[in-house]
Every structure is written in C-alpha cells, then in structure tokens.
Coordinates of C-alpha atoms in Angstrom, one line a residue:
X12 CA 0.0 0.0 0.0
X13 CA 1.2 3.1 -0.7
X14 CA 1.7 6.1 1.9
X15 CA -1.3 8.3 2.2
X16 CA -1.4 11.3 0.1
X17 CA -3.3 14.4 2.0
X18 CA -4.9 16.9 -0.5
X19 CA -5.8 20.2 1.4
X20 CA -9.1 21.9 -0.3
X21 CA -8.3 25.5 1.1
X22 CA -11.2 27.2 -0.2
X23 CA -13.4 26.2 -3.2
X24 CA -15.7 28.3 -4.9
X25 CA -18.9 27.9 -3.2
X26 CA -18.0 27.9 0.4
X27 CA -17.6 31.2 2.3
X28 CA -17.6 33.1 5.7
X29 CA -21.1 32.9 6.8
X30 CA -20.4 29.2 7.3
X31 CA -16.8 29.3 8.6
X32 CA -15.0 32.5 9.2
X33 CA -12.0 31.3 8.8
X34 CA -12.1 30.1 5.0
X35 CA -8.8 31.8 3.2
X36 CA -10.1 34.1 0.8
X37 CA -7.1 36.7 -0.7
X38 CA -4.1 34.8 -1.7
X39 CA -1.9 36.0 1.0
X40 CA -4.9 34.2 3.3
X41 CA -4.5 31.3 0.9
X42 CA -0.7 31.0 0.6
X43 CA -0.9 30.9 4.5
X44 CA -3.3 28.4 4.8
X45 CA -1.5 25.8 2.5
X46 CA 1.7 26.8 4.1
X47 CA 0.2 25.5 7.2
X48 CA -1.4 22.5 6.0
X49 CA 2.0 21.6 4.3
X50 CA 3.3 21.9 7.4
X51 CA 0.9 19.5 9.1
X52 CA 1.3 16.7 6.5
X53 CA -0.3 17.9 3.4
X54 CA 1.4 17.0 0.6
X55 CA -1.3 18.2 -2.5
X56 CA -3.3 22.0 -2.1
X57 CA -6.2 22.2 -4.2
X58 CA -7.1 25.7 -4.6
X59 CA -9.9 28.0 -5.7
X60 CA -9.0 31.9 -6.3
X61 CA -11.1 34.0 -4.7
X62 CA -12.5 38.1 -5.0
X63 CA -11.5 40.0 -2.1
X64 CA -15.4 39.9 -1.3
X65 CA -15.2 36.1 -1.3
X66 CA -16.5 35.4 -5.0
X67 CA -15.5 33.0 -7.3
X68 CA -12.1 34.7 -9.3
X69 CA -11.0 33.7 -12.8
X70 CA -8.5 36.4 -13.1
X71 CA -5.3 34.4 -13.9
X72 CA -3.2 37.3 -12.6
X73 CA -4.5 36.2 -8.9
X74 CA -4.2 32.7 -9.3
X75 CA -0.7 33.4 -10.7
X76 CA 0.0 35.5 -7.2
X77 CA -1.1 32.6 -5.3
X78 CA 0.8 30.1 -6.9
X79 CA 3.8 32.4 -6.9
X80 CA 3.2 33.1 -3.1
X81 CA 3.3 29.0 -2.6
X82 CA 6.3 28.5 -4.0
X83 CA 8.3 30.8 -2.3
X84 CA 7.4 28.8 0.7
X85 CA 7.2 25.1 0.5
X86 CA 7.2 22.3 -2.2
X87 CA 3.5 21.1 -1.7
X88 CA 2.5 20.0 -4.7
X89 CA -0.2 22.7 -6.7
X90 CA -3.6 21.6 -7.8
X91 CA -5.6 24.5 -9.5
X92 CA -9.4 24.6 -10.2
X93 CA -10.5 24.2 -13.5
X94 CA -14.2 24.1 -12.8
X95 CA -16.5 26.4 -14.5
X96 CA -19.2 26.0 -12.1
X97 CA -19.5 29.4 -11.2
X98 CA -18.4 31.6 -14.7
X99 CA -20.9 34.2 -15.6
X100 CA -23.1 33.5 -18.1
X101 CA -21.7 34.0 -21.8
X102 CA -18.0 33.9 -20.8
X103 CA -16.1 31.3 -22.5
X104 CA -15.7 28.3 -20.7
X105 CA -11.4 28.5 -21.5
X106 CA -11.7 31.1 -18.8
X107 CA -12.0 28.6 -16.2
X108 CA -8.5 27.2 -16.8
X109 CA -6.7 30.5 -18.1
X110 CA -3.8 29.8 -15.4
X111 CA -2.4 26.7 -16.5
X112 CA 0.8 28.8 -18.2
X113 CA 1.5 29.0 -14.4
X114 CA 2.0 25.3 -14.8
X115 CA 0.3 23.7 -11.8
X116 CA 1.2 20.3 -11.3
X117 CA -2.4 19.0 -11.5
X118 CA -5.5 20.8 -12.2
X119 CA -9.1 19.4 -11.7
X120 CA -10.5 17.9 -14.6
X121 CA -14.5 17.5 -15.4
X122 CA -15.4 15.2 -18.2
X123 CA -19.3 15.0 -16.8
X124 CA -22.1 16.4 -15.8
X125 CA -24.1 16.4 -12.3
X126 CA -26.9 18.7 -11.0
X127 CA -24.4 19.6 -8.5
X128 CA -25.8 20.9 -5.2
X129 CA -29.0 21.5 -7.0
X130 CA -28.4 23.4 -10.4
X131 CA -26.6 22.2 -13.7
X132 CA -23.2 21.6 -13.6
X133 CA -22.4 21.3 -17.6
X134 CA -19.2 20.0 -18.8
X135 CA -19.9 19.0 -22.8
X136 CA -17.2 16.8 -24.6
X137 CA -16.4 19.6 -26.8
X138 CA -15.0 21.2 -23.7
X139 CA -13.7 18.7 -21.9
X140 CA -11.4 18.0 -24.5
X141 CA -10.3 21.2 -25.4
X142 CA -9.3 21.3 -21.6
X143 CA -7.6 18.1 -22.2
X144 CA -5.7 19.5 -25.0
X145 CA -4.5 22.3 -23.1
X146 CA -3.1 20.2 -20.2
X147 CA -1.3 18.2 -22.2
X148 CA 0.5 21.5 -23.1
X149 CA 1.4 23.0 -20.4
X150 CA 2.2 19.5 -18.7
X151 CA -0.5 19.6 -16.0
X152 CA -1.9 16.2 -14.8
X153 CA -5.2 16.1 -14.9
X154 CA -7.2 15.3 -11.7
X155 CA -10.5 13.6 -13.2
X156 CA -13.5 14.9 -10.8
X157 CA -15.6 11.6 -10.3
X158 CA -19.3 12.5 -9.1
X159 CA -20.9 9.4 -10.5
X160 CA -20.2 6.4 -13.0
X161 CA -20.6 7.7 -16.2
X162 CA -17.5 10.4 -15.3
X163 CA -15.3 7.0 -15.3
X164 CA -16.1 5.9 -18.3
X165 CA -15.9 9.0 -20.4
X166 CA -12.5 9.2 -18.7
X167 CA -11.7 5.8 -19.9
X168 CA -12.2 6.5 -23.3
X169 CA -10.5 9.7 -22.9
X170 CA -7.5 7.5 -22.2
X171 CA -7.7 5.1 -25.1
X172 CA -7.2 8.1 -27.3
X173 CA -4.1 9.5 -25.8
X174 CA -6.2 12.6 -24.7
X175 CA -5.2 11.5 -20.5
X176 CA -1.7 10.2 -20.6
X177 CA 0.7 8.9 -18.1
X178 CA -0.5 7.2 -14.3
X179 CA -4.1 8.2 -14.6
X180 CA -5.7 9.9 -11.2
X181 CA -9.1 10.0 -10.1
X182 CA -10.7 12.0 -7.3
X183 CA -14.1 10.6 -6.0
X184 CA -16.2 13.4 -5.1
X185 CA -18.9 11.9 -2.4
X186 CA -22.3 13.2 -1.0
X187 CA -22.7 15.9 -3.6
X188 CA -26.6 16.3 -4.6
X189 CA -26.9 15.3 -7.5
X190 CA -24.0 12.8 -7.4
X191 CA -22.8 9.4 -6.0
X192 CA -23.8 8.6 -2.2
X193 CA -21.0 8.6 0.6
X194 CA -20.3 5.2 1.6
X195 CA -18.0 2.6 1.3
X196 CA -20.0 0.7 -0.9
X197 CA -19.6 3.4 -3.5
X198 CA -15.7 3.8 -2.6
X199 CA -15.1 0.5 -3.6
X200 CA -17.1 -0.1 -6.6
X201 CA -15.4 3.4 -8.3
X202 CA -12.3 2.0 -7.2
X203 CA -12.9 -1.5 -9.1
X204 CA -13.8 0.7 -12.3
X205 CA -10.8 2.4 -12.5
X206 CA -7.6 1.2 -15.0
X207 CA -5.6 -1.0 -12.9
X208 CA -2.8 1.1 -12.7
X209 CA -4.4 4.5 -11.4
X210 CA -4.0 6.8 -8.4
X211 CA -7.2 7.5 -6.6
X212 CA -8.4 9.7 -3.7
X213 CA -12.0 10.8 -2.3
X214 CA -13.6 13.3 -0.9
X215 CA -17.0 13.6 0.9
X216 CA -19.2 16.6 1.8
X217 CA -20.2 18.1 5.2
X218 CA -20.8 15.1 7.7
X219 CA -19.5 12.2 5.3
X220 CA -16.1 13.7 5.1
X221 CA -14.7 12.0 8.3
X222 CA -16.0 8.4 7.3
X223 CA -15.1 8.9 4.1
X224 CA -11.3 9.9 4.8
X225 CA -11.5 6.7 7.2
X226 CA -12.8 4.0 4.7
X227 CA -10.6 5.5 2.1
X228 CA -6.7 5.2 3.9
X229 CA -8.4 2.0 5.0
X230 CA -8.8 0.6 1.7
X231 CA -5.1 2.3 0.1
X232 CA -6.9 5.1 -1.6
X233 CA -5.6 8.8 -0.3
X234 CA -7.4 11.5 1.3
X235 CA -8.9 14.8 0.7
X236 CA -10.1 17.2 3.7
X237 CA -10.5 20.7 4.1
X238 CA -12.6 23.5 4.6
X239 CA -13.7 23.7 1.0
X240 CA -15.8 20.5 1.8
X241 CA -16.4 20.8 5.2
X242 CA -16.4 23.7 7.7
X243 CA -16.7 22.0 10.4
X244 CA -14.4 20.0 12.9
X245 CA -17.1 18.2 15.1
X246 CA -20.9 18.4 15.7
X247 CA -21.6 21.9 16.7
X248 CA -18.2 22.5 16.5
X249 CA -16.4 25.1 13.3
X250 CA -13.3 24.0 12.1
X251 CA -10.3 26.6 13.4
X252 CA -8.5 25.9 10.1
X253 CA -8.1 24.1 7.4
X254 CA -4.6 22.8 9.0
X255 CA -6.7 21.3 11.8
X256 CA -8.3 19.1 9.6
X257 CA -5.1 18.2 7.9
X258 CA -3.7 17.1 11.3
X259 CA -6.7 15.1 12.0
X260 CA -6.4 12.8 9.0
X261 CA -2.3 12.3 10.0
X262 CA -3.5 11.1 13.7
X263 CA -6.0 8.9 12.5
X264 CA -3.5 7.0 9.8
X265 CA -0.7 6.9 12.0
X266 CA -3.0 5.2 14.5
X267 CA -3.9 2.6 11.6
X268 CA -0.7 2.3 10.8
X269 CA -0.2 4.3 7.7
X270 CA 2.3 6.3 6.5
X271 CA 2.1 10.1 5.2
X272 CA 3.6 11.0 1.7
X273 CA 6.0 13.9 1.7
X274 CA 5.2 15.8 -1.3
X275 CA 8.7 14.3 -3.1
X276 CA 7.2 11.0 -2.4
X277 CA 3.5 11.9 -3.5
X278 CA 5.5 12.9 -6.8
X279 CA 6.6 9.9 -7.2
X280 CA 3.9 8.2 -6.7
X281 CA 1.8 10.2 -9.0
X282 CA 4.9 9.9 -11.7
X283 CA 4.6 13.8 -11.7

C-alpha cells in the first residue's frame, strides 16, 4: 500500500464566511493556509481563487500571485481549479483554466455532468477535451473529478485516445446532490472501475467527510479534507483551520498504521 497522500481543499468556490470565518479568501490568506497545511502533513493544495469579497475569481493574474506566493514557501504539490461551475453566463468556458501557463502540477478535470448541489453543472465533450488539450501542453496532470459512473467511463475513453496520458488519477467526489452517495460501498465499486494502474483519492461533503477519509486510507486510496468540503471540525463545532483538519487525518493514519507521503514521495507516486 502506498503512503497516504493528503490533499488540502483551502477554499473552493462555493463555500464562504457565513459558514466558517476562517475560509482563506485573498491569496496571501491562501498561501498561508497551504503553508500551514503543508506543514501538518499535506502533501497536495487544491485551490480555488477568490475576489476579495469572497467570489468566485478567474482572473489568472491572482491565481498566478497565489501560486507564486506558494512556491516561495514550500514544495507542496499545486492543484488549480478548473471548474466552471461558477463563470458568468456567456464567458467562455477556457476562462476557467486561463492559469495553466503557471503550470500547476495538476489541475481538476470535469469530463461529466451532475446537477451539483442543485443546479446544472455542464461539462460537454467539446469542452472537456479542449481542456484536455490544453493540459497536455502545459504539462498539467489532470485530476478527473468523479461524481458518478458515467464520469469514469468517459474518462476511460479519454485514455484510449491518448487525450489522459501517463498514471491516470481519479478524485471521487462523495455526498454531492446530484451525485454518488458517501459510503463505502460506493468507494469500492469506483475504485474496481478504474484502470488497474491508477491513483485515486476521495472526498466527501459536510458530515460524510470523516467516514469517508476513514474507509478510504483503509482501503489504500488517499485522502482529501478541508474546509472547502467541510467547515466543520465536530458536531456543533467550526473547524479553526483548514490545517486542523489536515492534522486530523495524520492522527488517524498513524494510529492505523499508515504512513504520510512527503510531497517528493507523492511525486513519485503520482509519476509527476
């Protein structure tokens, strides 16, 4: 089994200070956060730029200040949004991944629709495979966003034709309305429909993120956590930081017995 990769999900897009006051929103507030995480075991930050007013941002100047801000301070490997969920109406969906010449590691990757959280979540093949095109690039690995079965098998065909290349990754995104349930049922049959020789990790929202990080460094996948899918730390309780949550994952797999990827190791294990 390989050591756990943590992914820290700093922010997101939907997410924002009425729930949690303490979600990063500038990218000084960002670049602090993953700093922290890193620091705490993360070895992956998936990030989300953000207005100052907390709004979704798809000005590549600020993502490029973020990314900059990073990787003046640590190695943790840099996984950008790509998701389009929240671009304004008529803007060209190539907005939503306008930073990859900053050459993130990985970026997100949808290649299917959901109704997520209630309202349409579009992602046609026309753009999903321009996106594609563009990672291939700028030599971004793309991080395919699974919210139900049929995401896995577009992926898999993206594959057969060259479009994904190298050790494919998958990220199960759990609990979502609109999506795939949080359970361990669902865990396992994504992970049996996968290529044989990819990377996965899961997520879950709200509630189902603790279980969910549990079942999955049970069964060898890694881990996402974070404030973007979860603000807080216990019933009742807000999460104090994303880092918190990041620490909570490394208690739990050291008491199983499982060891935490550095993010030279997570490389390696990604083939980055």
């Amino acid at each position: 089994m390989d050591k756990l990769i943590i992914t820290a999900a700093v922010n997101g897009g939907v997410t924002d200070r009425l729930k949690n006051p303490n979600l990063p929103y500038t990218p000084e507030e960002i670049a602090d956060s993953v700093f922290a995480c890193w620091n705490a075991g993360a070895a992956v930050a998936h990030i989300h730029a953000r207005n100052p007013d907390g709004t979704p941002c798809y000005e590549a100047s600020t993502y490029g200040e973020i990314v900059e801000r990073i990787r003046d301070r640590c190695d943790i490997i840099i996984n950008l949004s790509t998701s389009g969920l929240n671009l304004p109406r008529d803007t060209s969906p190539s907005q939503a991944w306008n930073h990859l010449p900053f050459r993130p590691e990985i970026a997100s990757f949808n290649c299917g629709s959901v109704n997520h959280g209630g309202r349409p979540f579009i992602n046609p093949p026309e753009t999903f495979r321009a996106l594609a095109a563009e990672m291939q690039a700028f030599g971004v690995k793309p991080e395919i966003e699974v919210y139900h079965e049929g995401v896995i098998q577009e992926a898999h065909l993206l594959i057969t034709e060259g479009l994904i290349q190298g050790r494919p990754l998958f990220a199960f995104a759990l609990g979502i309305r609109g999506g795939a349930s949080a359970s361990c049922k669902t865990l396992l049959h994504f992970a049996e429909s996968i290529p044989r020789d990819s990377v996965w990790s899961a997520l879950a929202i709200g509630r189902s993120q603790l279980p969910i990080n549990l079942h999955t460094l049970l069964l060898g996948g890694h881990v996402r956590t974070g404030l973007e899918d979860n603000v807080y730390y216990a019933r009742g309780e807000l999460a104090a930081s994303n880092e918190q949550l990041v620490a909570r994952v490394v208690t739990i797999a050291r008491i199983v017995g499982r060891d935490i990827a550095s993010p030279a190791e997570a490389r390696t294990i990604l083939r980055l």
